[in-house]
Short mmCIF file of C-alpha atoms and ligand atoms in Angstrom, two decimals:
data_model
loop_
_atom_site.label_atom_id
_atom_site.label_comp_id
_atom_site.label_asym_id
_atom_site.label_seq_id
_atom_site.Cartn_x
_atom_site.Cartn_y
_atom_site.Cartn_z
CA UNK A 1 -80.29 47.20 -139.17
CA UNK A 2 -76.92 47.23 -137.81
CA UNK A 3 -74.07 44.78 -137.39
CA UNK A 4 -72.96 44.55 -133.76
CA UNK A 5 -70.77 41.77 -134.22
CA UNK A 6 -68.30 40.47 -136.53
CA UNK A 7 -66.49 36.80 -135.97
CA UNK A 8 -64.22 36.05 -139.12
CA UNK A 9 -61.78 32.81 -139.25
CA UNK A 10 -59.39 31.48 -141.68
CA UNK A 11 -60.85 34.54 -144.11
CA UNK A 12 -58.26 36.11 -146.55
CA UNK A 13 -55.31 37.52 -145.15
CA UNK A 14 -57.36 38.69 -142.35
CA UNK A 15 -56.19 37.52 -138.19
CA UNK A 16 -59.08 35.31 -136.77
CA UNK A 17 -61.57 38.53 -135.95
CA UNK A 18 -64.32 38.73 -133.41
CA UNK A 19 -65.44 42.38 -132.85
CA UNK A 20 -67.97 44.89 -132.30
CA UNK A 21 -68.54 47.88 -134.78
CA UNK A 22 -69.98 51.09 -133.22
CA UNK A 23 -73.38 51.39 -134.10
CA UNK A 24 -73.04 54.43 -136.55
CA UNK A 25 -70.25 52.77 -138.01
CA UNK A 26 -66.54 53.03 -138.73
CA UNK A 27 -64.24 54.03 -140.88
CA UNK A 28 -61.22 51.80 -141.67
CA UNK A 29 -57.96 53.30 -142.36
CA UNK A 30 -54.85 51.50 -143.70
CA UNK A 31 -52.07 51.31 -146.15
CA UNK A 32 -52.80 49.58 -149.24
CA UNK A 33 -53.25 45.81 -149.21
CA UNK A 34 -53.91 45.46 -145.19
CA UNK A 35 -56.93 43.61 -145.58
CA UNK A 36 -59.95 46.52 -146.01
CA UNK A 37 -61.58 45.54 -148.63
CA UNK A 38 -61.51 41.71 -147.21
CA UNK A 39 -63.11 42.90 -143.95
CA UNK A 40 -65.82 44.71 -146.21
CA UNK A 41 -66.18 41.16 -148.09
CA UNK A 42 -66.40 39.33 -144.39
CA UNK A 43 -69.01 41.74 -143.32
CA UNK A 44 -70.98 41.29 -146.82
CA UNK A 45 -70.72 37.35 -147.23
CA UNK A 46 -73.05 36.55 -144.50
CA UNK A 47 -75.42 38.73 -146.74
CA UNK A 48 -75.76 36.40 -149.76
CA UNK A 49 -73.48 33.94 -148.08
CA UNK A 50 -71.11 34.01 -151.27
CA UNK A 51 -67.94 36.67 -151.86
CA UNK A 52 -68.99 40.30 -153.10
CA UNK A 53 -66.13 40.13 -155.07
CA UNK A 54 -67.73 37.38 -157.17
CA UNK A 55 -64.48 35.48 -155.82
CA UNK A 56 -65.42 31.66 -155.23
CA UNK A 57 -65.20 30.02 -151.99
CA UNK A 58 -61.35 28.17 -152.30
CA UNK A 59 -60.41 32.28 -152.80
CA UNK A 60 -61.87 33.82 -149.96
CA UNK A 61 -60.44 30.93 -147.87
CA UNK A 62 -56.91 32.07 -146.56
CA UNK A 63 -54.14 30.72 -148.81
CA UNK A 64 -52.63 27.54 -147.30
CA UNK A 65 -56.11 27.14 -144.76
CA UNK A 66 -58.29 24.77 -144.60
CA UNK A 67 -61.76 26.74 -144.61
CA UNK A 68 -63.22 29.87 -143.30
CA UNK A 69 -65.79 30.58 -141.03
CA UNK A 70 -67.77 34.23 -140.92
CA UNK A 71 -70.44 35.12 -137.89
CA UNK A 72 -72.76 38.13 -138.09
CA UNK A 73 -74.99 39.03 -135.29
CA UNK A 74 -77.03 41.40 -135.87
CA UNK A 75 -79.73 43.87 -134.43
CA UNK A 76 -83.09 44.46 -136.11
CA UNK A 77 -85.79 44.80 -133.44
CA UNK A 78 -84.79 40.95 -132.40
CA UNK A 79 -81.69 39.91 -132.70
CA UNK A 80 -80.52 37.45 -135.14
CA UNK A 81 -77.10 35.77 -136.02
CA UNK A 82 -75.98 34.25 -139.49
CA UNK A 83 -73.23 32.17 -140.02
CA UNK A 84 -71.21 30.35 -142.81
CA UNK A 85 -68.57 27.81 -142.41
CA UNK A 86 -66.81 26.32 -145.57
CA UNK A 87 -63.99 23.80 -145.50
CA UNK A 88 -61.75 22.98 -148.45
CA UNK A 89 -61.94 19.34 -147.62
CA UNK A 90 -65.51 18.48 -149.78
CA UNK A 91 -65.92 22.07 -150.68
CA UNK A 92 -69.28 22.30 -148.34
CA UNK A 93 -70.83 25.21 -146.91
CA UNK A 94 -72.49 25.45 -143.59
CA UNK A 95 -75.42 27.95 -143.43
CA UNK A 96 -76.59 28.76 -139.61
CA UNK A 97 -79.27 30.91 -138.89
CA UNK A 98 -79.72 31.74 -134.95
CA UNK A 99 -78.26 28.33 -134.11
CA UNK A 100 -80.42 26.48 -136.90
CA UNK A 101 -78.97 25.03 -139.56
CA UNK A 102 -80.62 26.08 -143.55
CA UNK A 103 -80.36 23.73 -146.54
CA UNK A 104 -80.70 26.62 -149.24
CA UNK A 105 -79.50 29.71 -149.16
CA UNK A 106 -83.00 31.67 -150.12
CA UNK A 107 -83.97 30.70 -146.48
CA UNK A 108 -80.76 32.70 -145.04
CA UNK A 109 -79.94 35.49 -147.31
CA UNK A 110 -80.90 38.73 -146.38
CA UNK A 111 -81.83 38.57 -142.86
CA UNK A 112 -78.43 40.15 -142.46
CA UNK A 113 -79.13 43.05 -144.85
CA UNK A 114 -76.39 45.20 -146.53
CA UNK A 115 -75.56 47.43 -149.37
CA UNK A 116 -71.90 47.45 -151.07
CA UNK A 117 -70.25 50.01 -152.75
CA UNK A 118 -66.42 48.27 -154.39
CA UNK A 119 -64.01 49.95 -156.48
CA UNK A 120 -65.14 47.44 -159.13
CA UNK A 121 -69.06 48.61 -159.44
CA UNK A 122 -68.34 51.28 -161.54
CA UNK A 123 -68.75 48.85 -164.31
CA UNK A 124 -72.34 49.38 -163.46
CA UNK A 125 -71.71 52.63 -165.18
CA UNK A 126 -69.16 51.83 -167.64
CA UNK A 127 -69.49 47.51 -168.57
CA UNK A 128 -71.67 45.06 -170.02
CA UNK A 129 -75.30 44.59 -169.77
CA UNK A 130 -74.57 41.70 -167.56
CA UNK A 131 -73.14 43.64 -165.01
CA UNK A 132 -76.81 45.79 -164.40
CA UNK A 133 -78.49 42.45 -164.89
CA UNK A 134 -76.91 41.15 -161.46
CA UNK A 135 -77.42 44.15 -160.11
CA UNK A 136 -80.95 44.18 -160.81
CA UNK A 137 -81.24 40.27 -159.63
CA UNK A 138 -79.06 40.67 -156.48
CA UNK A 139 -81.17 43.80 -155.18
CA UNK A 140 -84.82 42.21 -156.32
CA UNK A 141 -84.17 38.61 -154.75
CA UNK A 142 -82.90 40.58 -151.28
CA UNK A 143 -85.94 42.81 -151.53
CA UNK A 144 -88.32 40.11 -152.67
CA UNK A 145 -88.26 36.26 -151.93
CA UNK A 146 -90.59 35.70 -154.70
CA UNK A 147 -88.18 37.04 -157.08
CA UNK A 148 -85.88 35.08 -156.22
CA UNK A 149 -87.65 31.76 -156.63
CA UNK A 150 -89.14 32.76 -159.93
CA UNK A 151 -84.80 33.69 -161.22
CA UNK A 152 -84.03 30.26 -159.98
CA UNK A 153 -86.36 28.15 -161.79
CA UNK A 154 -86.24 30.72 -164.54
CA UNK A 155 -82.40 30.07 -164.62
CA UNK A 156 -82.53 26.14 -164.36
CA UNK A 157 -85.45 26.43 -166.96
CA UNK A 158 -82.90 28.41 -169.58
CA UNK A 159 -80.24 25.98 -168.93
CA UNK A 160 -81.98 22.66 -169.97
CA UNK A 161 -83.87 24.62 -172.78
CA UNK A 162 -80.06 25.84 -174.00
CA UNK A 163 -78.88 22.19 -173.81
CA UNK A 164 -81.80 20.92 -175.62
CA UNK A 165 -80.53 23.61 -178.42
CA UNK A 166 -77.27 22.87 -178.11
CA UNK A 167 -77.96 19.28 -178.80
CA UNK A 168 -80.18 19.86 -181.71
CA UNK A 169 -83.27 18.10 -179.94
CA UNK A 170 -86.03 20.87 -180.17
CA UNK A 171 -88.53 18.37 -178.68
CA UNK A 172 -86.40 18.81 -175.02
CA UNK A 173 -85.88 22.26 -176.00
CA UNK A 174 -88.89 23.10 -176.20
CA UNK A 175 -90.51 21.04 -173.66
CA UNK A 176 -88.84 24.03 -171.18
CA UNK A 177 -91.01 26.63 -172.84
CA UNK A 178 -93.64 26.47 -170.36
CA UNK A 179 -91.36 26.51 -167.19
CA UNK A 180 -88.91 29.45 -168.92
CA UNK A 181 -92.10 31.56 -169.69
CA UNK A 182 -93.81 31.27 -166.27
CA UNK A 183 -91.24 32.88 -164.47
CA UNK A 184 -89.44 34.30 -166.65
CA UNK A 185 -92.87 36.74 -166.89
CA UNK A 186 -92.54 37.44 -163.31
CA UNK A 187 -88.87 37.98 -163.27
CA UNK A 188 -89.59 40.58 -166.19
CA UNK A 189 -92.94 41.77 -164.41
CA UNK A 190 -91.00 42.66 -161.14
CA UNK A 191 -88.12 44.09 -162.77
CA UNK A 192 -89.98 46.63 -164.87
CA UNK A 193 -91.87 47.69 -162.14
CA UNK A 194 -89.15 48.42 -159.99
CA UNK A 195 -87.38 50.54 -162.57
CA UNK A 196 -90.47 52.56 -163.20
CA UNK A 197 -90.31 53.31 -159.11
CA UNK A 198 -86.56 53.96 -159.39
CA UNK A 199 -86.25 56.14 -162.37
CA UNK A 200 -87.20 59.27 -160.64
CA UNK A 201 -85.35 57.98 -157.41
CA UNK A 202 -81.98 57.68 -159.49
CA UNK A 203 -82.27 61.57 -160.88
CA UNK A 204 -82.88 62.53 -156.91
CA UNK A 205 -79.56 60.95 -155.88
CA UNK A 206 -76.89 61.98 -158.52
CA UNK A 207 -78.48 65.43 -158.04
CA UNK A 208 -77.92 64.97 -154.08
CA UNK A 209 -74.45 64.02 -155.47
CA UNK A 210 -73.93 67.16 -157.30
CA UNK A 211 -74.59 65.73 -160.91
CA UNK A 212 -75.98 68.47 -163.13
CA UNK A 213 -76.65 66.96 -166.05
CA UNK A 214 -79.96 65.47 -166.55
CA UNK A 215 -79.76 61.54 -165.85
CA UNK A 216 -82.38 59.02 -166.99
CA UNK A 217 -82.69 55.29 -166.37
CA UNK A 218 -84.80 52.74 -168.38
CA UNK A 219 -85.46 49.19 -168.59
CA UNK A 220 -84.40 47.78 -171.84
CA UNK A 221 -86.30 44.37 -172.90
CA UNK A 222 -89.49 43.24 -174.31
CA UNK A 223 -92.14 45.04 -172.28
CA UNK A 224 -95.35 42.55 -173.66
CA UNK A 225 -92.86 39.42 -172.19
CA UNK A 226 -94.01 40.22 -168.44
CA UNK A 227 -97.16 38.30 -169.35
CA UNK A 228 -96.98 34.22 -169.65
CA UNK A 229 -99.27 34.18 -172.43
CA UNK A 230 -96.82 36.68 -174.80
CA UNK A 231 -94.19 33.79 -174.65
CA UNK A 232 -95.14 31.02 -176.99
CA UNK A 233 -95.40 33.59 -179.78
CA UNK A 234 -92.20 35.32 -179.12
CA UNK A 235 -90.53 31.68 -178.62
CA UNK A 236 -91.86 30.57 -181.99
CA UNK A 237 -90.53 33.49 -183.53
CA UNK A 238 -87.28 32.97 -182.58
CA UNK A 239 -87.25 29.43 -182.91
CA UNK A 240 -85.13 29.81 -186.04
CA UNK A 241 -82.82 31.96 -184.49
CA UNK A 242 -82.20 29.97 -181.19
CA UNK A 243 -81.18 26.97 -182.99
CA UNK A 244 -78.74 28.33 -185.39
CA UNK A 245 -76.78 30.10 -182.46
CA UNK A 246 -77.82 26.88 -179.96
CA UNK A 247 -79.29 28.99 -177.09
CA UNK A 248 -82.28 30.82 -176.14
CA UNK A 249 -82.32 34.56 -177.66
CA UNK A 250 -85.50 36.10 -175.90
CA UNK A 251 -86.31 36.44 -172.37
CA UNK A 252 -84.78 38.93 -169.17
CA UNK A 253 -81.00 37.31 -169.47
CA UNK A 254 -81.21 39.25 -172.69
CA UNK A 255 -82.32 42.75 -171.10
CA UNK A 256 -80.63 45.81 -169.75
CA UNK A 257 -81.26 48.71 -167.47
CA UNK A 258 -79.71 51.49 -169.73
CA UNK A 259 -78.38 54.96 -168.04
CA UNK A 260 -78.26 57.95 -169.55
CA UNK A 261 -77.03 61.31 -168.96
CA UNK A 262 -77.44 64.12 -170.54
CA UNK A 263 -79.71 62.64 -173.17
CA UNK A 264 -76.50 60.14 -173.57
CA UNK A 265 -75.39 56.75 -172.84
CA UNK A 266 -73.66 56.97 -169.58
CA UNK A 267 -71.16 54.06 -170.98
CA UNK A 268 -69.01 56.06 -173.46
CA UNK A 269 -70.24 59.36 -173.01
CA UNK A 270 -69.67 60.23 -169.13
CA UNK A 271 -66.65 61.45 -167.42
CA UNK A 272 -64.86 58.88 -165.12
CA UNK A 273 -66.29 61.14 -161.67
CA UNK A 274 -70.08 61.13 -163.67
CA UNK A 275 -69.77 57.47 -164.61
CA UNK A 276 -68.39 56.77 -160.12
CA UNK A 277 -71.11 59.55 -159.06
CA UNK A 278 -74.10 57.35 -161.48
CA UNK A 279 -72.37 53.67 -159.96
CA UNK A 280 -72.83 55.32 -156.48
CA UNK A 281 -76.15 56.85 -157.19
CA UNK A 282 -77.60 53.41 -158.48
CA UNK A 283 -76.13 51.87 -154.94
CA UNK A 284 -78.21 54.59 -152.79
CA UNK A 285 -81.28 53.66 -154.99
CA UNK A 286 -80.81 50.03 -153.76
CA UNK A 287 -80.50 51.47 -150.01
CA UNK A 288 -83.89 52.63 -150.86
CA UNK A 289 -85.37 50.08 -152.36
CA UNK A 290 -84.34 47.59 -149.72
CA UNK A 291 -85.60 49.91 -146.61
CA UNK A 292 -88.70 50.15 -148.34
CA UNK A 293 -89.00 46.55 -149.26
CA UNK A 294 -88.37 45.25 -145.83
CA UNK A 295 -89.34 47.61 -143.77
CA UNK A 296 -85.56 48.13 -141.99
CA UNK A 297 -82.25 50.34 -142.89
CA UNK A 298 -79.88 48.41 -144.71
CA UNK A 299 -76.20 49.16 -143.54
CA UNK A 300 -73.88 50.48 -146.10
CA UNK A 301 -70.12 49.22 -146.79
CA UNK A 302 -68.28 51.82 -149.23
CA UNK A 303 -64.82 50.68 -150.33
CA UNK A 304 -63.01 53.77 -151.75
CA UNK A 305 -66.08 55.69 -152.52
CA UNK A 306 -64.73 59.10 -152.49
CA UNK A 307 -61.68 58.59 -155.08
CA UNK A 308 -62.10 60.26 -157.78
CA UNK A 309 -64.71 62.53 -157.00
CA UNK A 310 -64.23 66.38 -156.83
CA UNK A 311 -64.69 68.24 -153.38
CA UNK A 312 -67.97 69.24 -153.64
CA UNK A 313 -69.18 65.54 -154.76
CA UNK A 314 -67.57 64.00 -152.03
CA UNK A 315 -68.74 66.31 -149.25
CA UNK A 316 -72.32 66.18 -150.76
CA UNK A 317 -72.35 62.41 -150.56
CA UNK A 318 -70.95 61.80 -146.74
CA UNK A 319 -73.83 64.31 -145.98
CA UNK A 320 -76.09 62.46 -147.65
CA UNK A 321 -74.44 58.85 -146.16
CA UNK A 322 -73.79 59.69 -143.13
CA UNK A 323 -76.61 61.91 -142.44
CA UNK A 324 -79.10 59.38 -141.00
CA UNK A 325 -78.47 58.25 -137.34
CA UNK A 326 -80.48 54.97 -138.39
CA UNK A 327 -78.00 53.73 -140.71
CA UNK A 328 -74.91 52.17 -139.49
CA UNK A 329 -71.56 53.05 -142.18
CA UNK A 330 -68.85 51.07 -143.03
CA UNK A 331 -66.36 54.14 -145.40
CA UNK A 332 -62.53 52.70 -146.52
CA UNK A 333 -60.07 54.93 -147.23
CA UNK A 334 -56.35 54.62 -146.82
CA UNK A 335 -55.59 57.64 -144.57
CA UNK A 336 -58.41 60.05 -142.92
CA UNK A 337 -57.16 63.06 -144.46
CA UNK A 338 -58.99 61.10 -147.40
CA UNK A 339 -61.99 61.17 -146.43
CA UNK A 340 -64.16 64.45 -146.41
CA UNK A 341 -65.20 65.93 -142.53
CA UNK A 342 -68.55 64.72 -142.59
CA UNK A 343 -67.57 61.08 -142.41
CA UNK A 344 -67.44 61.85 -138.69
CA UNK A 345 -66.98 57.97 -137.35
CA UNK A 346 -64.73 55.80 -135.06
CA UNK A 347 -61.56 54.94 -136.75
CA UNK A 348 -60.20 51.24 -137.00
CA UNK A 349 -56.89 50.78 -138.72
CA UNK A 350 -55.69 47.10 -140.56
CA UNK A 351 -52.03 46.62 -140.67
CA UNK A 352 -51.38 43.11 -142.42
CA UNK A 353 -54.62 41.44 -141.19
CA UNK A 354 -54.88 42.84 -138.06
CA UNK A 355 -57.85 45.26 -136.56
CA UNK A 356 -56.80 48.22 -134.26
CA UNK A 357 -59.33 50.61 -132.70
P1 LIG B 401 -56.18 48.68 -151.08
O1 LIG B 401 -56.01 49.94 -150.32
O2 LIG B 401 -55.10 48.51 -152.08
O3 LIG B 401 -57.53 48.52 -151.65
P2 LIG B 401 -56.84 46.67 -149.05
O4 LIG B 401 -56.42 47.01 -147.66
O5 LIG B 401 -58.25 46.85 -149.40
O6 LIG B 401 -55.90 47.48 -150.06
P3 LIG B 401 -57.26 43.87 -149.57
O7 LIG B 401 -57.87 43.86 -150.91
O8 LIG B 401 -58.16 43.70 -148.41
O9 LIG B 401 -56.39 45.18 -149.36
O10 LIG B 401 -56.16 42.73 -149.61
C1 LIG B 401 -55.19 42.57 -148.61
C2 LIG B 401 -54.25 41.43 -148.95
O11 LIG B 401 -54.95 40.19 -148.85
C3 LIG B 401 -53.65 41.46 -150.34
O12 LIG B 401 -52.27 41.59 -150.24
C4 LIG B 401 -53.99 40.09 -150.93
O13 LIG B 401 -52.92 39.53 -151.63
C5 LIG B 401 -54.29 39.29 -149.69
N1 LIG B 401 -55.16 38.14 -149.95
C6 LIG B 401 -56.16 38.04 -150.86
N2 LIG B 401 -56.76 36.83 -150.80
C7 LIG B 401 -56.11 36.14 -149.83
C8 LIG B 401 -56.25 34.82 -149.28
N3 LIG B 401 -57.17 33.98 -149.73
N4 LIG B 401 -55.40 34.46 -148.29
C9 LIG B 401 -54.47 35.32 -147.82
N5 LIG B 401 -54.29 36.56 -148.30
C10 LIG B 401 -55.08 36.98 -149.29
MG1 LIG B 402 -59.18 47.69 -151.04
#
């Protein structure tokens, strides 16, 4: 799938944009703060129509403006174009898909599909549990609509169950233990089943990287929850529990997807270019779990993937990114002397908001 078009107003520090990336991609060059790594997020946001970043709405909106608006048409056998428009003014978002406008956002993410590589996803190497656990939910609910449906009510389920905790009234707790347990098993179920797939798909790509050491990925959780009927006992036996600490202690908000490397956890044990080559590695796993999923090449946006990796890393990964004429690249870097040989693309510069080709 590839992004031929890109309309962006009112977003960041970024001029009102309306252009057409090459079909293998570009790679855009610029001093620091120019507006990159916004023109990554305005590619992205059409995506999950929400920032990358994790930024909310009133941020991505240029400072002083009164909304932003972000178009992507893209090709992928038909054509198909997504749009968002939010204004400050009642904080409302406008989802468009070819011309016809979506209440929810399941029915419009991921027709535009992407994968992003930021700065900030080495914490999938190096932070909290909570950082794989989006990771795992963002890449599952693209791949997988059912997934997604199953997080949501799983989600709202957890939240009034937490309340009912929270408010000492186990009879509304509880009465959430039916909903939380129904998809909450399929939101484990899926989950597990993907890492199984992806464990062996993980080792291939750090080793395409360069990464010597042997690497190993597992799903850490309660294996027996991906069946409804192992709740109620596992609820009951943490009913104690849950109420002293006033939320819900069992279930897939609890679990983790734990790397290791060298028979060690990635987290305190790898070197800052093994914990960036693993972040990376766990990005080209989602590049193939998406294809596979949907049947089309996702494109890929990398936002200073090549700093801080040694030579031979970063010339093994532009072979292996840039190597497939199907798959349309978006690289950052702040000059092209930065960015290894392979990475053979167009050039656009930003210079204070502005595109140049
Ligand atoms: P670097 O090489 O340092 O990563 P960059 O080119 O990726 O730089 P960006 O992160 O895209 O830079 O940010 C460019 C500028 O956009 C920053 O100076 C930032 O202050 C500014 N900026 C961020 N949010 C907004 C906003 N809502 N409105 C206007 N400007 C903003
Ligand atoms: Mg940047």
């Amino acid at each position: 799938m590839r992004l031929r078009r890109l309309v962006a107003r009112g977003f960041r520090n970024l001029d009102d944009l309306d252009v057409e990336p090459p079909p293998g991609g570009i790679a855009l060059l610029g001093a620091n703060a120019q507006g990159k790594s916004n023109l990554l997020e305005a590619a992205y946001y059409p995506v999950l129509f929400r920032s990358v970043r994790g930024a909310v709405d009133q941020e991505v909106a240029r400072f002083g403006g009164t909304g932003f608006h972000v178009e992507a048409h893209v090709e992928r056998g038909e054509a198909a174009s997504v749009e968002a428009t939010w204004l400050s003014a009642g904080r409302r978002k406008r989802i468009v898909v070819d011309g016809e406008e979506k209440r929810r956002i399941a029915d419009a993410a991921g027709i535009w599909l992407a994968v992003a590589f930021l700065p900030s996803d080495v914490d999938l190497a190096t932070g909290p549990a909570a950082e794989r656990r989006r990771y795992l939910d963002r890449m599952l609910s693209l791949a997988d609509r059912q997934y997604l449906r199953s997080l949501v009510r799983y989600r709202a389920a957890l939240a009034q169950r937490n309340s009912g905790l929270r408010q000492g009234d186990i009879a509304l707790a509880r009465a959430f233990d039916v909903p939380l347990a129904e998809a909450g098993a399929h939101v484990v179920k899926v989950r597990e089943a993907w890492v199984g797939a992806a464990a062996e798909l993980f080792t291939e790509e750090l080793d395409a990287i360069g990464e010597r050491a042997p690497a190993r990925l597992r799903y850490r959780g309660t294996p027996e929850l991906s069946n409804a009927d192992r709740w109620p006992a596992a609820l009951d036996a943490a009913l104690a529990r849950d109420r002293a600490r006033g939320m819900t202690t069992v279930g897939p908000h609890r679990d983790d997807l734990v790397i290791e490397l060298g028979d060690r956890p990635l987290r305190g044990a790898g070197s800052t270019g093994q914990q960036r080559s693993a972040a990376v590695a766990l990005k080209l796993v989602e590049l193939v779990s998406l294809r596979s999923a949907r049947g089309t090449e996702p494109a890929l946006l990398l936002d200073d993937v090549f700093a801080e990796l040694d030579r031979d890393r970063q010339r093994r990964l532009a072979r292996r990114v840039f190597g497939d004429d199907a798959r349309q690249v978006f690289v950052t870097a702040p000059r092209r002397d930065e960015l290894p040989p392979e990475a053979d693309v167009p050039v656009w510069t930003l210079d204070a908001g502005r595109v140049t080709r």
